[in-house]
Short mmCIF file of C-alpha atoms and ligand atoms in Angstrom, two decimals:
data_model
loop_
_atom_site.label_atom_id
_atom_site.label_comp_id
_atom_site.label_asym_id
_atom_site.label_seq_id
_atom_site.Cartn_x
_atom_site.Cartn_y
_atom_site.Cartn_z
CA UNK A 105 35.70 140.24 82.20
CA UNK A 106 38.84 139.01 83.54
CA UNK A 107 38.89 136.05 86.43
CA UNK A 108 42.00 135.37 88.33
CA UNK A 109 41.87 132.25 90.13
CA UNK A 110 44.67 131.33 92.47
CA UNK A 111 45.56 127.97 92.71
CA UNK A 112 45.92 126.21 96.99
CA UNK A 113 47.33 128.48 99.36
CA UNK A 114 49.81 127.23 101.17
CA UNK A 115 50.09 128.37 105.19
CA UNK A 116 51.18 131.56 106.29
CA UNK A 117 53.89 132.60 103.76
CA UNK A 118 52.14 131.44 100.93
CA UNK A 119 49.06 134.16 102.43
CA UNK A 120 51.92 136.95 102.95
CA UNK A 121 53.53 136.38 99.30
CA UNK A 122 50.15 136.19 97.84
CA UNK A 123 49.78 139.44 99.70
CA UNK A 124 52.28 141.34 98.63
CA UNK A 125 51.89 140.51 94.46
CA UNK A 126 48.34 141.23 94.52
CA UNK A 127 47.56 144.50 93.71
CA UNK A 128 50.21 143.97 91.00
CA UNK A 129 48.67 141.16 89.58
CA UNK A 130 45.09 142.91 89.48
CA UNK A 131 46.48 145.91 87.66
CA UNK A 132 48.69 143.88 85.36
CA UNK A 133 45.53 141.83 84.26
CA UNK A 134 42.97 144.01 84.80
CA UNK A 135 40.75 141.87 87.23
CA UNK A 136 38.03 141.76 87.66
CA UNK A 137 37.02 138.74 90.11
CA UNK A 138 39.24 137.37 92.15
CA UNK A 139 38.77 133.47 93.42
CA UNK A 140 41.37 131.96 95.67
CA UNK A 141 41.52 128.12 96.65
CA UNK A 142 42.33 128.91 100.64
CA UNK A 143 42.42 124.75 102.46
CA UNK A 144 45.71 125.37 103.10
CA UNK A 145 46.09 129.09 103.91
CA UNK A 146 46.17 128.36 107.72
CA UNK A 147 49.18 127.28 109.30
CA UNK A 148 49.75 123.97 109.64
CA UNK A 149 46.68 123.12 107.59
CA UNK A 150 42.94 123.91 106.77
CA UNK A 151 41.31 127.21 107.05
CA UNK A 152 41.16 129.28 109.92
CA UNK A 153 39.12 132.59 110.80
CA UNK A 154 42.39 134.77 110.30
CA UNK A 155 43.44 133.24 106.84
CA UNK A 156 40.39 133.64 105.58
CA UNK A 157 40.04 137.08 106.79
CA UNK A 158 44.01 137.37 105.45
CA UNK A 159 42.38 135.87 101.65
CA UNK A 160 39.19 138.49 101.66
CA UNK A 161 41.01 141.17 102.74
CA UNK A 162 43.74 141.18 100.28
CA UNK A 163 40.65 140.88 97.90
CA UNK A 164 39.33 137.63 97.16
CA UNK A 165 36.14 137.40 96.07
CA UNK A 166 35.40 134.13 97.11
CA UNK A 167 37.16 131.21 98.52
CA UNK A 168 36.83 127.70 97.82
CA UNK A 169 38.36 124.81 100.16
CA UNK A 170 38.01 120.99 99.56
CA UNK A 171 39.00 118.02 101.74
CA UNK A 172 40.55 119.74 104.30
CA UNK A 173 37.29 122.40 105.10
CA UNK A 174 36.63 121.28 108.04
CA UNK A 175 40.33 120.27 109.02
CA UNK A 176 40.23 123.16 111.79
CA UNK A 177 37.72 123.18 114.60
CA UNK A 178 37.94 127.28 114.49
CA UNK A 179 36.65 127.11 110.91
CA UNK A 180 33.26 125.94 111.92
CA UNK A 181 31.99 129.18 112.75
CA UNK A 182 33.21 130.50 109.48
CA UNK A 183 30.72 128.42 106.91
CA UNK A 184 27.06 129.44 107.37
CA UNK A 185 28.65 133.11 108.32
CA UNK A 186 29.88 133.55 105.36
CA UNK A 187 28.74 133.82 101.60
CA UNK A 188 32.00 133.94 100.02
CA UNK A 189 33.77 131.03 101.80
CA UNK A 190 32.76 127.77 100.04
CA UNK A 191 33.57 123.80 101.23
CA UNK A 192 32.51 121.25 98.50
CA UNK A 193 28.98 120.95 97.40
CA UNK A 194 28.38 117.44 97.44
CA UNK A 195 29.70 117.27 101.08
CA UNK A 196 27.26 115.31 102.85
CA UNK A 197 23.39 116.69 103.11
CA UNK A 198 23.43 118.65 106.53
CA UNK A 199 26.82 119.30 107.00
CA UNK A 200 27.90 122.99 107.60
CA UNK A 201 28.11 125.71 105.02
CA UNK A 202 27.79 125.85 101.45
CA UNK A 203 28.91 124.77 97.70
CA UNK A 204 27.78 127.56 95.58
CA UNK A 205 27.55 131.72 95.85
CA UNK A 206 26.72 133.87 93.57
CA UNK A 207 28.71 137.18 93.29
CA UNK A 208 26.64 140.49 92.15
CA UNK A 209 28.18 142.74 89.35
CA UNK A 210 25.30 144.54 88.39
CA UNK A 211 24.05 143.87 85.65
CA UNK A 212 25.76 140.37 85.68
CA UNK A 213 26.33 138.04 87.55
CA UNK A 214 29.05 135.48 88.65
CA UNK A 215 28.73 131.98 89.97
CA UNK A 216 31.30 129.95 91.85
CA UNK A 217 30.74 126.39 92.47
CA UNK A 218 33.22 124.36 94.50
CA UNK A 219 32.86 120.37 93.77
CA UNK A 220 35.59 117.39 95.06
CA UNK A 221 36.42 114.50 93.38
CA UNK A 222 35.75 111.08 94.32
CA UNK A 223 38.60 109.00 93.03
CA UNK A 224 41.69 108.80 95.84
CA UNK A 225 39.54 111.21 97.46
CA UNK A 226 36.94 110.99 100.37
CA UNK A 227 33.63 109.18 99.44
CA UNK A 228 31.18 112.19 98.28
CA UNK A 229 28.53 112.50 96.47
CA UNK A 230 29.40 111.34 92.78
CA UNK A 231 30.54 115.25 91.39
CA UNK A 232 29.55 114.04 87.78
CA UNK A 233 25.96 113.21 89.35
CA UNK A 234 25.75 116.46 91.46
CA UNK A 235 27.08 118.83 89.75
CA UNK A 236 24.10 118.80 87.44
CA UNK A 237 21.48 119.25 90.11
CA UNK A 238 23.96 122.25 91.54
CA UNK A 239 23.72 123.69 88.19
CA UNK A 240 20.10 123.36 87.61
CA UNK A 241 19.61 126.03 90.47
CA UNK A 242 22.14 128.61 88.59
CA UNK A 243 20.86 131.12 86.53
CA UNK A 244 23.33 133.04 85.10
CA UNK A 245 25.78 131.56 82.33
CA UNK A 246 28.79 133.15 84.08
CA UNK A 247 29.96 129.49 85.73
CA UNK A 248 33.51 129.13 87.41
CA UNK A 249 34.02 125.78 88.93
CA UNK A 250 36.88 124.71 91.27
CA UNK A 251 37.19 120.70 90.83
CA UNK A 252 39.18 119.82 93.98
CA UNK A 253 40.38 116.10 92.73
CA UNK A 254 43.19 113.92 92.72
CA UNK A 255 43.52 111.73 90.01
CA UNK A 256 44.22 113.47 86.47
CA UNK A 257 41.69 111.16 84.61
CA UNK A 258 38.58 112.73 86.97
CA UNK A 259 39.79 116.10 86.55
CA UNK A 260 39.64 115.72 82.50
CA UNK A 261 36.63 114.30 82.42
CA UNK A 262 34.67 116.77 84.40
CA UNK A 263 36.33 119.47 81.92
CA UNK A 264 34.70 117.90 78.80
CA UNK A 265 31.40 116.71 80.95
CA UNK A 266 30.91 120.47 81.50
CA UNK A 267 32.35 121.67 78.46
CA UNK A 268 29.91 124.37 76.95
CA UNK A 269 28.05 124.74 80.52
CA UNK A 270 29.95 126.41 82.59
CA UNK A 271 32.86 129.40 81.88
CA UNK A 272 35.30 127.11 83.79
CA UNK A 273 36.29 124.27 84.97
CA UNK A 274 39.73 124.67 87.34
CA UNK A 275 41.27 121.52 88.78
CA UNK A 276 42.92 122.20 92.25
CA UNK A 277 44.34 120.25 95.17
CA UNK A 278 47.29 118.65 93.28
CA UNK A 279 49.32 121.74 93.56
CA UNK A 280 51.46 120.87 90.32
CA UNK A 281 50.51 123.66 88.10
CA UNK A 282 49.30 121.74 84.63
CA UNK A 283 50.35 122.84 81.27
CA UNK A 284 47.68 122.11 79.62
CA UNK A 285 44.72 124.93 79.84
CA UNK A 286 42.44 125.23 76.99
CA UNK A 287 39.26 126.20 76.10
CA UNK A 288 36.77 123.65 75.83
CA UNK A 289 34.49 123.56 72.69
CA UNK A 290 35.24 127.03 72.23
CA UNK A 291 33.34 127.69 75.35
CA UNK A 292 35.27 126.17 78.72
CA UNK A 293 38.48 127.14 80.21
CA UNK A 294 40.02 124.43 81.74
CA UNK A 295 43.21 123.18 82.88
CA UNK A 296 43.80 120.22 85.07
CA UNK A 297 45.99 121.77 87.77
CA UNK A 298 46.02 125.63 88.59
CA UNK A 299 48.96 125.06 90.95
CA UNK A 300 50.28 126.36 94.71
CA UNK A 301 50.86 129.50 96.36
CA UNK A 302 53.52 128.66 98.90
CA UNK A 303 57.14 127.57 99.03
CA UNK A 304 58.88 126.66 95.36
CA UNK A 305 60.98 124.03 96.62
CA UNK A 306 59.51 121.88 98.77
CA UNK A 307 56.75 118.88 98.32
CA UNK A 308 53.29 120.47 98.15
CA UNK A 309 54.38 123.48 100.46
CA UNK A 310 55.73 120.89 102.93
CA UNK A 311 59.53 120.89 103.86
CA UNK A 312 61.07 118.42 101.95
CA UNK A 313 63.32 116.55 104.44
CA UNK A 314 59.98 115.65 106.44
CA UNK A 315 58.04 114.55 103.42
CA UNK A 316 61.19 112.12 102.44
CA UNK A 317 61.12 110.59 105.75
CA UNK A 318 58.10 110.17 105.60
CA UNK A 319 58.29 107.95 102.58
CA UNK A 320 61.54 106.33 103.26
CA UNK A 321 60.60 105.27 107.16
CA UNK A 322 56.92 104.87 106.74
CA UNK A 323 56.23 106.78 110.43
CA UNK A 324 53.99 108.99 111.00
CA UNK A 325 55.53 113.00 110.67
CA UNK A 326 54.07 116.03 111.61
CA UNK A 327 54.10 118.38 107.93
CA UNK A 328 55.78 121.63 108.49
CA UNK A 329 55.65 124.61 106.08
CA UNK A 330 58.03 125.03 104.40
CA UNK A 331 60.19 128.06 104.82
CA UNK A 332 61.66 128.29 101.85
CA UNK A 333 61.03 131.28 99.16
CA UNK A 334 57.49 131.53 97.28
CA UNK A 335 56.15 131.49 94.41
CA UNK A 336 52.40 131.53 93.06
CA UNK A 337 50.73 129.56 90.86
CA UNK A 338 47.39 131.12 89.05
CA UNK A 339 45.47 131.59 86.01
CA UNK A 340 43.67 134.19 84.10
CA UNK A 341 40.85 133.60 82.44
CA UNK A 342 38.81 135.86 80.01
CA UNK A 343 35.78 135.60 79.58
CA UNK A 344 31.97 137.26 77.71
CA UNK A 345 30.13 138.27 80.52
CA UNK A 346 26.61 138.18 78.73
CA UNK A 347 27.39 134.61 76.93
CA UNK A 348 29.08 132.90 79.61
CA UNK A 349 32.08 131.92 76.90
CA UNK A 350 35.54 131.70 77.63
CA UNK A 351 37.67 133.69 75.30
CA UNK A 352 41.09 132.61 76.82
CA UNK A 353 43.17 130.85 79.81
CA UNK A 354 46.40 132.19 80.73
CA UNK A 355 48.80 130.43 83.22
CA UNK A 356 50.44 132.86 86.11
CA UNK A 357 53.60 131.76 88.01
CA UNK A 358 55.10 134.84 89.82
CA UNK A 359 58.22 134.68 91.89
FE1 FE2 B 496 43.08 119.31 98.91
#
């Protein structure tokens, strides 16, 4: 089977690009299931009912958020609703919504697990700690994992920590697409960054003029999106449905 995972979507244009290259990308790669990292599809940040609808509809199978889930008060009623939206599974005990789904394709099946990262990062759960009582409940060997994390060294070490459990591990949140995907004990795709789906030139899908004041002023600025022409940033990754192995990881930039 053939995954295509798309790395953080970046506000409305990055959803319309994304959009418009889709059913090109499925046919060019022959996809099969389609995972899309949507905390940054609405606009001016987070999730909202109508990029989410936007990210099914164009035909994700599932999409997985991380620190910004909950960024939107109009996402709330999104989480328990729906199966194929996922916020980070070691989020809090009680809070809204879910970490894992499971997607059907008779006779196999396909698990998604969305997990954050600690380091930089909000104070979850320890991943490394939870990850292995999310993984307990799966039981299929078909295993994609979005790793929403900041810091680089986190990111590798979850790849090796789940190396020959799950099909892959897929760092996101960064949006610098990585150049180093591999497969993990000849069993893991990983890479460390899958990237952005939003404007090319700009910082993170933010105009650039705001983010340098920012930095050069140190006051508080209101991010805008930028308007500047896309690009997206994705992988494909092949993999044995009945073994759960990776075969290979392919980076996607499309302009
Ligand atoms: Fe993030």
């Amino acid at each position: 089977m053939n995954l295509l995972f798309i790395g953080d979507v970046v506000g409305q244009s990055g959803c319309d690009f994304l959009e418009s290259r889709m059913y090109q990308l499925k046919r060019e790669y022959d996809i099969d299931v389609t995972v899309i990292n949507g905390e940054n599809s609405a606009q001016g940040n987070g999730i909202t009912p109508q990029s989410y609808r936007q990210l099914i509809n164009m035909g994700a199978d599932v999409v997985t958020t991380g620190n910004h889930s909950f960024r939107r008060r109009e996402a709330a009623e999104l989480y328990d609703d729906n199966e194929a939206l996922l916020r980070p599974a070691n989020y809090p005990d009680g809070v809204m919504g879910h970490g894992v789904t499971c997607i059907d394709m008779c006779p196999y099946k396909i698990a998604v697990v969305n997990i954050m990262g600690t380091m930089y990062m909000e104070a979850v759960e320890n991943p490394f700690n939870y990850v292995d009582k999310v993984l307990a409940d799966i039981d299929t060997p078909n295993i994609i994992v979005d790793f929403h994390a900041e810091a680089t060294s986190e990111k590798k070490a979850m790849g090796f920590y789940l190396q020959g459990r799950c099909t892959a591990v897929l760092g996101t949140h960064t949006h610098v697409q990585t150049s180093d995907e591999t497969i993990l004990g000849g069993h893991t795709a990983y890479i460390t960054d899958v990237g952005m789906t939003g404007a090319e030139l700009s910082v993170l899908g933010v105009e650039s003029d705001i983010v340098i004041n920012k930095f050069k002023y140190l006051t508080p600025v209101k991010f805008e999106e930028s308007k500047k022409p896309c690009f997206l940033n994705g992988v494909v990754v092949q993999f044995d449905e009945k073994s759960g192995k990776a075969t290979n990881i392919k980076r996607v930039i499309k302009r």
